[in-house]
XYZ file of N, CA and C in Angstrom:
330
model
N 98.039 86.430 72.458
C 98.091 86.580 73.903
C 97.442 85.353 74.541
N 98.135 84.722 75.436
C 97.651 83.529 76.100
C 97.014 83.938 77.425
N 95.740 83.611 77.633
C 95.023 84.017 78.842
C 94.998 82.945 79.920
N 95.703 81.819 79.714
C 95.701 80.773 80.737
C 96.716 81.122 81.815
N 96.413 80.740 83.026
C 97.274 81.022 84.172
C 97.974 79.729 84.565
N 99.290 79.801 84.689
C 100.071 78.658 85.119
C 99.947 78.553 86.639
N 99.195 77.572 87.119
C 98.926 77.469 88.554
C 100.181 77.157 89.349
N 101.079 76.345 88.787
C 102.317 76.023 89.492
C 103.141 77.284 89.707
N 103.263 78.090 88.663
C 104.027 79.331 88.757
C 103.377 80.278 89.755
N 102.068 80.337 89.737
C 101.336 81.199 90.658
C 101.553 80.763 92.103
N 101.496 79.468 92.356
C 101.712 78.957 93.715
C 103.137 79.232 94.188
N 104.109 79.043 93.303
C 105.492 79.321 93.668
C 105.689 80.802 93.979
N 105.058 81.653 93.191
C 105.162 83.083 93.432
C 104.512 83.457 94.762
N 103.357 82.857 95.060
C 102.689 83.149 96.323
C 103.534 82.685 97.507
N 104.153 81.515 97.386
C 105.006 81.010 98.468
C 106.227 81.887 98.663
N 106.817 82.336 97.572
C 108.000 83.191 97.702
C 107.626 84.524 98.327
N 106.455 85.071 97.968
C 106.003 86.321 98.576
C 105.720 86.133 100.068
N 105.144 84.987 100.430
C 104.876 84.718 101.840
C 106.177 84.583 102.627
N 107.170 83.916 102.028
C 108.463 83.769 102.696
C 109.151 85.121 102.831
N 109.039 85.947 101.815
C 109.630 87.292 101.861
C 108.964 88.135 102.939
N 107.645 88.040 103.031
C 106.920 88.793 104.052
C 107.306 88.321 105.446
N 107.490 87.013 105.609
C 107.877 86.472 106.917
C 109.284 86.940 107.297
N 110.175 86.992 106.316
C 111.535 87.422 106.618
C 111.593 88.919 106.896
N 110.696 89.696 106.300
C 110.674 91.135 106.547
C 110.048 91.467 107.887
N 109.207 90.593 108.401
C 108.573 90.883 109.679
C 109.485 90.563 110.853
N 110.565 89.824 110.642
C 111.487 89.477 111.714
C 112.126 90.704 112.362
N 112.584 91.736 111.619
C 113.176 92.899 112.284
C 112.209 93.652 113.178
N 110.937 93.517 112.955
C 109.951 94.209 113.788
C 110.036 93.718 115.231
N 110.267 92.427 115.428
C 110.346 91.876 116.771
C 111.597 92.352 117.498
N 112.627 92.779 116.768
C 113.886 93.185 117.370
C 113.971 94.687 117.615
N 112.863 95.406 117.485
C 112.876 96.860 117.650
C 113.301 97.255 119.050
N 113.959 98.398 119.112
C 114.380 98.930 120.394
C 113.206 99.543 121.132
N 113.532 100.140 122.290
C 112.484 100.778 123.079
C 112.706 102.276 123.083
N 111.748 103.000 123.542
C 111.870 104.441 123.673
C 111.866 105.148 122.334
N 112.701 106.205 122.238
C 112.739 107.029 121.039
C 113.210 106.235 119.828
N 114.185 105.344 120.033
C 114.685 104.537 118.918
C 113.577 103.648 118.360
N 112.799 103.032 119.240
C 111.690 102.191 118.807
C 110.616 102.995 118.086
N 110.366 104.220 118.563
C 109.365 105.075 117.921
C 109.819 105.458 116.516
N 111.114 105.773 116.371
C 111.633 106.118 115.048
C 111.550 104.920 114.116
N 111.916 103.747 114.627
C 111.835 102.536 113.801
C 110.394 102.254 113.401
N 109.468 102.432 114.331
C 108.062 102.200 114.026
C 107.567 103.197 112.996
N 107.954 104.461 113.160
C 107.540 105.488 112.202
C 108.107 105.188 110.817
N 109.368 104.763 110.776
C 109.984 104.402 109.490
C 109.282 103.202 108.874
N 108.992 102.217 109.697
C 108.321 101.009 109.212
C 106.937 101.341 108.671
N 106.214 102.169 109.385
C 104.876 102.564 108.946
C 104.943 103.366 107.648
N 105.900 104.274 107.575
C 106.073 105.079 106.365
C 106.428 104.198 105.171
N 107.330 103.252 105.364
C 107.712 102.338 104.283
C 106.527 101.487 103.842
N 105.716 101.065 104.794
C 104.544 100.258 104.466
C 103.538 101.035 103.625
N 103.289 102.269 104.014
C 102.350 103.106 103.252
C 102.897 103.363 101.850
N 104.200 103.625 101.761
C 104.817 103.844 100.449
C 104.754 102.589 99.587
N 104.926 101.417 100.194
C 104.848 100.161 99.437
C 103.438 99.948 98.895
N 102.431 100.257 99.695
C 101.043 100.131 99.240
C 100.777 101.108 98.100
N 101.278 102.327 98.231
C 101.097 103.319 97.168
C 101.779 102.863 95.883
N 102.944 102.263 96.009
C 103.662 101.750 94.838
C 102.866 100.646 94.157
N 102.314 99.739 94.947
C 101.484 98.662 94.383
C 100.268 99.234 93.661
N 99.634 100.236 94.260
C 98.468 100.863 93.653
C 98.842 101.539 92.334
N 99.975 102.244 92.329
C 100.422 102.922 91.107
C 100.767 101.924 90.010
N 101.458 100.856 90.383
C 101.819 99.828 89.405
C 100.564 99.186 88.824
N 99.581 98.941 89.674
C 98.317 98.367 89.219
C 97.630 99.294 88.228
N 97.598 100.570 88.561
C 96.964 101.553 87.684
C 97.685 101.638 86.342
N 99.012 101.638 86.366
C 99.794 101.702 85.131
C 99.542 100.471 84.256
N 99.480 99.296 84.891
C 99.253 98.072 84.121
C 97.851 98.060 83.519
N 96.857 98.531 84.281
C 95.492 98.594 83.746
C 95.420 99.544 82.566
N 96.070 100.703 82.696
C 96.070 101.675 81.610
C 96.766 101.117 80.371
N 97.882 100.424 80.578
C 98.614 99.834 79.458
C 97.766 98.774 78.761
N 97.048 97.979 79.528
C 96.191 96.949 78.940
C 95.060 97.589 78.143
N 94.481 98.661 78.688
C 93.388 99.353 77.997
C 93.855 100.012 76.703
N 95.118 100.449 76.666
C 95.669 101.039 75.452
C 96.023 99.988 74.413
N 95.980 98.707 74.793
C 96.266 97.639 73.852
C 97.737 97.260 73.788
N 98.514 97.706 74.759
C 99.925 97.341 74.789
C 100.057 95.857 75.118
N 101.256 95.340 74.944
C 101.500 93.913 75.150
C 101.622 93.595 76.639
N 100.473 93.587 77.317
C 100.407 93.272 78.736
C 99.414 92.130 78.904
N 99.847 91.096 79.583
C 99.008 89.915 79.771
C 97.892 90.213 80.781
N 96.681 89.837 80.444
C 95.527 90.094 81.312
C 95.700 89.450 82.683
N 96.254 88.233 82.715
C 96.435 87.559 84.006
C 97.420 88.325 84.888
N 98.462 88.909 84.295
C 99.410 89.707 85.069
C 98.739 90.970 85.607
N 97.896 91.573 84.798
C 97.171 92.768 85.238
C 96.260 92.412 86.410
N 95.530 91.317 86.286
C 94.612 90.916 87.354
C 95.365 90.553 88.629
N 96.519 89.892 88.501
C 97.316 89.565 89.683
C 97.803 90.840 90.372
N 98.246 91.809 89.587
C 98.722 93.060 90.174
C 97.583 93.815 90.847
N 96.410 93.794 90.247
C 95.247 94.451 90.854
C 94.907 93.783 92.187
N 94.970 92.461 92.234
C 94.676 91.746 93.481
C 95.749 92.015 94.536
N 97.014 92.071 94.123
C 98.088 92.381 95.067
C 97.879 93.765 95.665
N 97.532 94.724 94.817
C 97.296 96.082 95.296
C 96.103 96.119 96.248
N 95.063 95.395 95.905
C 93.877 95.361 96.748
C 94.179 94.732 98.106
N 94.893 93.612 98.093
C 95.230 92.934 99.350
C 96.155 93.783 100.211
N 97.115 94.445 99.602
C 98.021 95.278 100.394
C 97.270 96.455 101.004
N 96.317 97.021 100.267
C 95.519 98.115 100.814
C 94.634 97.621 101.957
N 94.021 96.451 101.787
C 93.187 95.901 102.850
C 94.009 95.596 104.097
N 95.216 95.074 103.905
C 96.081 94.781 105.051
C 96.464 96.068 105.770
N 96.796 97.111 105.008
C 97.146 98.387 105.621
C 95.954 98.957 106.385
N 94.763 98.802 105.832
C 93.557 99.280 106.512
C 93.337 98.531 107.820
N 93.560 97.231 107.819
C 93.413 96.443 109.042
C 94.434 96.849 110.098
N 95.674 97.114 109.662
C 96.699 97.564 110.607
C 96.295 98.908 111.198
N 95.805 99.806 110.349
C 95.351 101.106 110.839
C 94.232 100.933 111.859
N 93.279 100.046 111.570
C 92.172 99.818 112.494
C 92.669 99.296 113.836
N 93.645 98.387 113.796
C 94.201 97.848 115.045
C 94.949 98.936 115.815
N 95.665 99.793 115.116
C 96.376 100.885 115.792
C 95.398 101.855 116.443
N 94.330 102.182 115.747
C 93.317 103.080 116.313
C 92.663 102.423 117.527
N 92.372 101.145 117.415
C 91.770 100.418 118.540
C 92.713 100.392 119.742
N 93.992 100.149 119.505
C 94.971 100.133 120.601
C 95.083 101.517 121.240
N 95.093 102.556 120.418
C 95.160 103.923 120.948
C 93.938 104.223 121.808
N 92.767 103.816 121.346
C 91.554 104.050 122.116
C 91.577 103.278 123.427
N 92.106 102.052 123.417
C 92.222 101.280 124.650
C 93.146 101.978 125.630
N 94.250 102.511 125.129
C 95.196 103.192 126.009
C 94.576 104.457 126.586
N 93.837 105.195 125.777
C 93.224 106.433 126.273
C 92.109 106.154 127.288
N 91.520 104.992 127.229
C 90.461 104.641 128.182
C 90.989 104.104 129.499
N 92.285 103.806 129.566
C 92.866 103.265 130.797
C 92.834 104.313 131.904
N 92.494 103.882 133.107
C 92.544 104.843 134.227
C 93.990 105.170 134.583
N 94.188 106.405 134.993
C 95.554 106.849 135.317
C 95.930 106.461 136.713
């Protein structure tokens, strides 16, 4: 098992993930208004939570496989753990911003 990390491959993967994230965020700006926008937002939020859960599950499976001694590269396990951690932190930040926005709206005078 080779424990060295190919930095070029890692950078290319990070750039491709960043480009993918940028392309996925484009439909958010085109959301409709009213009930259609609320449904799209609810779907988007649900998909985001499911994606974070998937990352967490994949991370857990890879850690378990590594602990059992299966042929799983340690660097891949660590990358998946970091991806899961970052996606969870991002989701937490989005939740915090949503709660803050809701509180601002509730404090507005009528």
